[in-house]
XYZ file of C-alpha atoms in Angstrom:
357
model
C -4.909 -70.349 5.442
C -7.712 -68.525 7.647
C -5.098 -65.179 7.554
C -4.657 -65.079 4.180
C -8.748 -65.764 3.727
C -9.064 -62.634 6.285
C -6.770 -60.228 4.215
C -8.659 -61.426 0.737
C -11.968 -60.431 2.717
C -10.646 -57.184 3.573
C -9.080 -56.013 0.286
C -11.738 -57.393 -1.728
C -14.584 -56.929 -0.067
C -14.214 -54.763 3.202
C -12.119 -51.786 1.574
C -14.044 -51.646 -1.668
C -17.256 -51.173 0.815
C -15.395 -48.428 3.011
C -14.377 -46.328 -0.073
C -18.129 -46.481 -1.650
C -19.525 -45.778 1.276
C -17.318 -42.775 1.899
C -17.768 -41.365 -1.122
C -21.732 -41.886 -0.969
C -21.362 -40.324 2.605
C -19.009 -37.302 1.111
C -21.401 -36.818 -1.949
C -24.622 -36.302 0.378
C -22.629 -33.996 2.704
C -21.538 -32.182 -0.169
C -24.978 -32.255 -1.715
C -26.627 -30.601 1.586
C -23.579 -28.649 2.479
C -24.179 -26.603 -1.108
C -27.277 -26.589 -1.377
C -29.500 -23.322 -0.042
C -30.375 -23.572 3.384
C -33.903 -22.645 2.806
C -36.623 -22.893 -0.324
C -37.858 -19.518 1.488
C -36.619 -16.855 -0.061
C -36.021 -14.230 3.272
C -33.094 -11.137 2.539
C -30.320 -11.468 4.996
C -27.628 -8.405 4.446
C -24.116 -8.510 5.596
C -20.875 -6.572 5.316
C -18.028 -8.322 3.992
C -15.010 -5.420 5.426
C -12.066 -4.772 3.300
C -9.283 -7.468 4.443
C -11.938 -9.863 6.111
C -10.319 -12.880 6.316
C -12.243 -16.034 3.956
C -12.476 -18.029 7.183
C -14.135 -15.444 8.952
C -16.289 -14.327 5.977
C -17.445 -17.921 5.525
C -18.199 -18.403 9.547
C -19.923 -15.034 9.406
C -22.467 -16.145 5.955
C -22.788 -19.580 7.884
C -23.772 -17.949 11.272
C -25.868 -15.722 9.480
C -27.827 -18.365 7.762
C -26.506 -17.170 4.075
C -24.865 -20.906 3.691
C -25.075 -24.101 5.174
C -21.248 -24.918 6.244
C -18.034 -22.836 5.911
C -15.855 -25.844 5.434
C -18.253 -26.279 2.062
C -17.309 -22.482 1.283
C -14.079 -22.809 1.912
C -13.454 -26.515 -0.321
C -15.752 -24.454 -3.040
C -12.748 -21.702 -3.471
C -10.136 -24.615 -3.189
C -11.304 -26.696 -6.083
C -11.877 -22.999 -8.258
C -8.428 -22.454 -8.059
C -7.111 -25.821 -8.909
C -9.616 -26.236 -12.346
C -7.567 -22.748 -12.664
C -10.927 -20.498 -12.567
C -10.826 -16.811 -12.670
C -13.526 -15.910 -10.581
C -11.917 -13.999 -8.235
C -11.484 -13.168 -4.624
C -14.544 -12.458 -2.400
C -14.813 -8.543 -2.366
C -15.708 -6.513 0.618
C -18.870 -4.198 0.115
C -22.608 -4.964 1.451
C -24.380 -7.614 0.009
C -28.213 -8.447 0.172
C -28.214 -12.525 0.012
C -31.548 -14.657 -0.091
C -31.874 -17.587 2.092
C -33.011 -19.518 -1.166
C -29.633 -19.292 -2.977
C -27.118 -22.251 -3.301
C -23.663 -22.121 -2.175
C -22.537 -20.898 -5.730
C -24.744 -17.849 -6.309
C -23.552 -16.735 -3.042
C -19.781 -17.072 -3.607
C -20.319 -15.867 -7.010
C -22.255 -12.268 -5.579
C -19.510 -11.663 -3.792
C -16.758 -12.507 -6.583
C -18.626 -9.930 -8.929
C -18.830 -7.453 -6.445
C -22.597 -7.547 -7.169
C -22.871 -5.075 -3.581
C -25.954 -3.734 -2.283
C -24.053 -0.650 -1.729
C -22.865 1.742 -4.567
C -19.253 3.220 -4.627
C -18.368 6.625 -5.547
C -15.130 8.191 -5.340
C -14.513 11.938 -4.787
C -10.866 12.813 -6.214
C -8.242 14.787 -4.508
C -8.673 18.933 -5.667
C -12.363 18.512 -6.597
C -14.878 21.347 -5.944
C -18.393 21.335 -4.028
C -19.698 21.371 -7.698
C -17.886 18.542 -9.216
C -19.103 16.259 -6.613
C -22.723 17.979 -7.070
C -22.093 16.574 -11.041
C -21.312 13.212 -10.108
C -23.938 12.609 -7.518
C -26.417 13.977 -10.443
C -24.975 12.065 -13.000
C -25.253 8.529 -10.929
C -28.872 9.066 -10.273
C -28.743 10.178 -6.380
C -30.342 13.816 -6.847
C -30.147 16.842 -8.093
C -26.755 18.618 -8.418
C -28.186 21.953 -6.858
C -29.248 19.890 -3.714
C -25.536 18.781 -3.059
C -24.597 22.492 -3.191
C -26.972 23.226 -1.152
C -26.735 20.874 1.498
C -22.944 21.943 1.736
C -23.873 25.345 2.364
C -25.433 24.267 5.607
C -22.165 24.986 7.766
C -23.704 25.414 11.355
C -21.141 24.282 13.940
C -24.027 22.040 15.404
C -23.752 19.984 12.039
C -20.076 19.267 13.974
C -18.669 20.927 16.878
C -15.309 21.549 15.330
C -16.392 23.610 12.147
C -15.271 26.840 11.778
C -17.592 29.762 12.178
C -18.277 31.885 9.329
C -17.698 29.287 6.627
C -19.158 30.431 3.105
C -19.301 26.264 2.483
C -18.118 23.083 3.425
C -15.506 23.370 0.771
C -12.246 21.536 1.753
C -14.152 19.392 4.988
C -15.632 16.995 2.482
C -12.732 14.639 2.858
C -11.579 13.038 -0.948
C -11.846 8.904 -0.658
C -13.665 6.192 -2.240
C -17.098 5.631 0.243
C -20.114 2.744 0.134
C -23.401 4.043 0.770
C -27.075 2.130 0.036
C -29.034 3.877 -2.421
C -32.207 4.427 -0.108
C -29.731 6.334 2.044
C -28.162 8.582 -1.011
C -28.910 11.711 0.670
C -26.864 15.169 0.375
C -27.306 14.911 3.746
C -26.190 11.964 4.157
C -23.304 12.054 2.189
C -22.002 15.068 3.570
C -21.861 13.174 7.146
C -19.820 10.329 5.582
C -16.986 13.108 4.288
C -16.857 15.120 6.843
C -16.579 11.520 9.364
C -13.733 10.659 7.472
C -12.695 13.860 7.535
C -12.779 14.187 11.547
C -11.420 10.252 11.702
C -8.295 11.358 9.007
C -7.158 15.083 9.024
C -8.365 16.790 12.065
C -6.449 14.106 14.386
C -2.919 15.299 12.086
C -3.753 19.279 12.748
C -5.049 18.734 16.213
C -1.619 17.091 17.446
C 0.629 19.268 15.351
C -0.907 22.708 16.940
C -0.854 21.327 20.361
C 2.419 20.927 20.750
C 5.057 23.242 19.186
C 3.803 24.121 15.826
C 5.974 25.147 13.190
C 3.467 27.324 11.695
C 0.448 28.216 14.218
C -2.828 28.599 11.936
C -6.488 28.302 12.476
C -8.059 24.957 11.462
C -9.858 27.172 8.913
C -6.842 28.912 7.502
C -5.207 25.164 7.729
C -7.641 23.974 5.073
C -7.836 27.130 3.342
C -4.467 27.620 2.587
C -4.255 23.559 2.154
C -6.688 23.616 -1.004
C -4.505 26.166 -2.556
C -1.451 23.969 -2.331
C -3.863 21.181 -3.818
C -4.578 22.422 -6.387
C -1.317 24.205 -7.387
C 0.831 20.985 -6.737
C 0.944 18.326 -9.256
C 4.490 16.775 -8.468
C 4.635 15.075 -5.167
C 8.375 16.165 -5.159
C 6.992 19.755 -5.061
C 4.245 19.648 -2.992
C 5.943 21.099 0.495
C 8.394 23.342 -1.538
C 4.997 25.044 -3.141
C 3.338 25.261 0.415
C 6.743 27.024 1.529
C 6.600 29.416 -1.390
C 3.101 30.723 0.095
C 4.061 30.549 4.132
C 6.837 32.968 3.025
C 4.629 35.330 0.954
C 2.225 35.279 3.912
C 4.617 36.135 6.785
C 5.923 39.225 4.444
C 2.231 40.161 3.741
C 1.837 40.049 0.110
C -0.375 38.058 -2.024
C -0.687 34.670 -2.559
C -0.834 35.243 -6.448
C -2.401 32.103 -7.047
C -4.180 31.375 -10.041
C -6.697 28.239 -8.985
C -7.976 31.065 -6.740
C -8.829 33.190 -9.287
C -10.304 30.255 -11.545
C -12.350 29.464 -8.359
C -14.234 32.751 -8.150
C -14.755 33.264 -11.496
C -16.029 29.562 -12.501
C -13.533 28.696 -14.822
C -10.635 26.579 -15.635
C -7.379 27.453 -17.480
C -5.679 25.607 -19.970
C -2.211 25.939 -21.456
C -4.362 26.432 -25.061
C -5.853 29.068 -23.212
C -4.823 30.598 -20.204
C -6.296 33.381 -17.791
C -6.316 36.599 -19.327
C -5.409 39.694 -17.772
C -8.743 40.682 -17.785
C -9.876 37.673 -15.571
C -6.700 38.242 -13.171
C -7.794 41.365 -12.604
C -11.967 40.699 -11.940
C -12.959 41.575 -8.457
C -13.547 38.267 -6.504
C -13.474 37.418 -2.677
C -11.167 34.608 -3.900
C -9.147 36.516 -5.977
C -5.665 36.319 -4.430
C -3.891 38.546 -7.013
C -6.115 41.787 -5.954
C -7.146 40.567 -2.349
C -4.089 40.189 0.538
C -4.282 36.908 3.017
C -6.188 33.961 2.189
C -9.237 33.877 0.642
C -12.365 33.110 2.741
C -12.393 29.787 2.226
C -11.372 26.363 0.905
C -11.236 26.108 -3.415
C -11.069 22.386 -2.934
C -11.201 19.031 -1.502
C -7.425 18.391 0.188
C -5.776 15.233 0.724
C -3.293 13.956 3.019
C -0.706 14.696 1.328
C -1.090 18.981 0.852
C -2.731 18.970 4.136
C 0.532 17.104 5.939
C 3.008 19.439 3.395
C 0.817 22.670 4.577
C 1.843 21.716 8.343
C 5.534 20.994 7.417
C 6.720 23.542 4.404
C 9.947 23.382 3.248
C 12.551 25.577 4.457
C 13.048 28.088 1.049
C 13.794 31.741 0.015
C 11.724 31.003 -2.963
C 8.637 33.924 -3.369
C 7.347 32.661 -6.626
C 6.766 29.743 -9.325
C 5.409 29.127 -12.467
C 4.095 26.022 -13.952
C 5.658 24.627 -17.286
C 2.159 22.946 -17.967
C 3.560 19.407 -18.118
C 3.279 18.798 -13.697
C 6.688 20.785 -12.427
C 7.102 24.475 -12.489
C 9.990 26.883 -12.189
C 10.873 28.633 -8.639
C 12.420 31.997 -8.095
C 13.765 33.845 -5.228
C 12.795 37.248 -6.961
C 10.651 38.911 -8.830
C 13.077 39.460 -11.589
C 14.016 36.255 -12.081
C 10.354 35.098 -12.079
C 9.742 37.295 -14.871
C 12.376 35.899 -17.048
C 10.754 32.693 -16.209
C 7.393 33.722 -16.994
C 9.166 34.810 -20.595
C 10.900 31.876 -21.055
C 7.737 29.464 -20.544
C 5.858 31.327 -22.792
C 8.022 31.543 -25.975
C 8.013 27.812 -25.394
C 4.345 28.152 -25.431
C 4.184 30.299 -28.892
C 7.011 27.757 -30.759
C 4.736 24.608 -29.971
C 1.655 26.084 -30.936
C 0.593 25.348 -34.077
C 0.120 27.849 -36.662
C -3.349 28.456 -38.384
């Protein structure tokens, strides 16, 4: 009888009193854990990096003084993803937080992406001006003061910059970059692009001209002749096979023929409705590589990786010439008779799907 009277006061009255009290215990943590750690509202900023771990984010708001407890951070993303919410991952960027916020406007900043920081992304093959547009267009300054600022090309800007530049055209690396918009500077910009630039591509030309290069080329020429490929290129498939089309017209000294050089100098941009005109090809331009022998004396665009890698390592080909068929590929000929026919071919194609007025 007394066991059986000690079980009945444990199941009915001892474990009923554990279970409240744990959950009154687990609702109060909760309640503090969540709640903002001060009712003063002082700015604490912090970088979340891209592929920051959630532990290490949520010890890193917690040390900070953003939140009160990374376990509570960490059992807030838990029971979003079992009610089946889509709010999302926490996204890297820079993030101004207030001491003053609860748990949930602070996860929720960094599931919108609500960062201090604005984005912009400069595309592979895009000019000096382009970018100048852009940074004009999202408020940071005038276009003109971009331009400007990139025409500043004094090797004590960088120690590795080529003398006689005309620009920074083909330095300013393309990529996606953060920046805070009290720091939106040309200026500052340019030192961001031309960073990556150093950190990216000058490491890949730096150890492929110190050992035994298959091409040997200035760092100028490099990008030069890179930007050209760039913007010629539009299959990936096609990229080194284009950049061994213009290493062979180089080593026999005659011109690059390239028609983004031409569009370059003159301001323009061809379209298959309407194509440069003879007229245009044949307008005196520093950059015009129809008229003008070698490369022209400078960059016509921004160069990724990839033309910058395929510049370094051509392919092996007796093709002298191409043509594009205006839908990304183009036709390759080992003569200058066959590229004609080519050129004839392409178009009559032209002229049968135009329509007729």
């Amino acid at each position: 009888m007394p066991k059986k009277s000690s079980n009945w006061l444990f199941f009915g009255v001892a474990l009923p009193a554990t279970i409240i009290f744990t959950g009154i215990a687990s609702s109060a943590w909760w309640l503090w854990a969540s709640a903002a750690p001060s009712s003063f509202g002082s700015k604490i900023r912090l970088t979340i990096t891209d592929g920051m771990p959630t532990q290490a984010i949520a010890q890193e708001l917690e040390a900070a003084g953003v939140i009160r407890s990374s376990l509570a951070l960490r059992i807030w993303l838990q029971w979003q993803t079992l009610r089946g919410s889509n709010a999302g991952a926490l996204r890297s960027g820079t993030y101004d937080f207030m001491t003053n916020q609860p748990l949930s406007e602070v996860v929720g900043k960094i599931q919108s992406d609500q960062s201090t920081e604005v984005r912009f992304t400069i595309p592979e093959g895009w000019s000096i001006a382009q970018m100048a547009s852009l940074f004009e267009a999202q408020g940071f300054f005038k276009a003109e003061e971009f331009v400007l600022a990139a025409q500043r090309t004094s090797p004590r800007r960088r120690p590795w910059i080529p003398e006689d530049l005309p620009s920074l055209e083909g330095f300013l690396f393309p990529d996606t970059y953060q920046i805070l918009p009290s720091e939106a500077t040309p200026d500052r910009i340019i030192d961001l692009m031309l960073d990556r630039f150093e950190q990216v591509a000058l490491p890949i030309y730096n150890e492929d001209q110190s050992g035994n290069p298959k091409n040997k080329i200035s760092l100028k020429d490099w990008v030069t002749l890179a930007s050209i490929v760039e913007k010629e290129a539009v299959l990936e498939s096609e990229r080194r096979l284009i950049a061994g089309v213009f290493w062979n017209r180089l080593k026999q000294n005659k011109r690059l023929e390239s028609d983004p050089t031409v569009e370059y100098g003159l301001n323009i941009r061809q379209t298959r409705e309407k194509p440069l005109t003879l007229s245009q090809v044949r307008t005196e331009s520093p950059y015009n590589t129809y008229l003008n022998e070698g490369l022209p004396p400078g960059a016509i665009a921004s160069v990724g990786l990839a033309s910058l890698k395929a510049t370094l390592e051509p392919a092996n080909t007796d093709y002298f010439f191409f043509v594009a068929r205006y839908d990304g590929s183009h036709v390759f000929s080992r003569t200058l008779e066959d590229h004609e026919k080519a050129l004839q071919e392409i178009d009559k194609k032209i002229q049968q799907q135009t329509p007729k007025q």
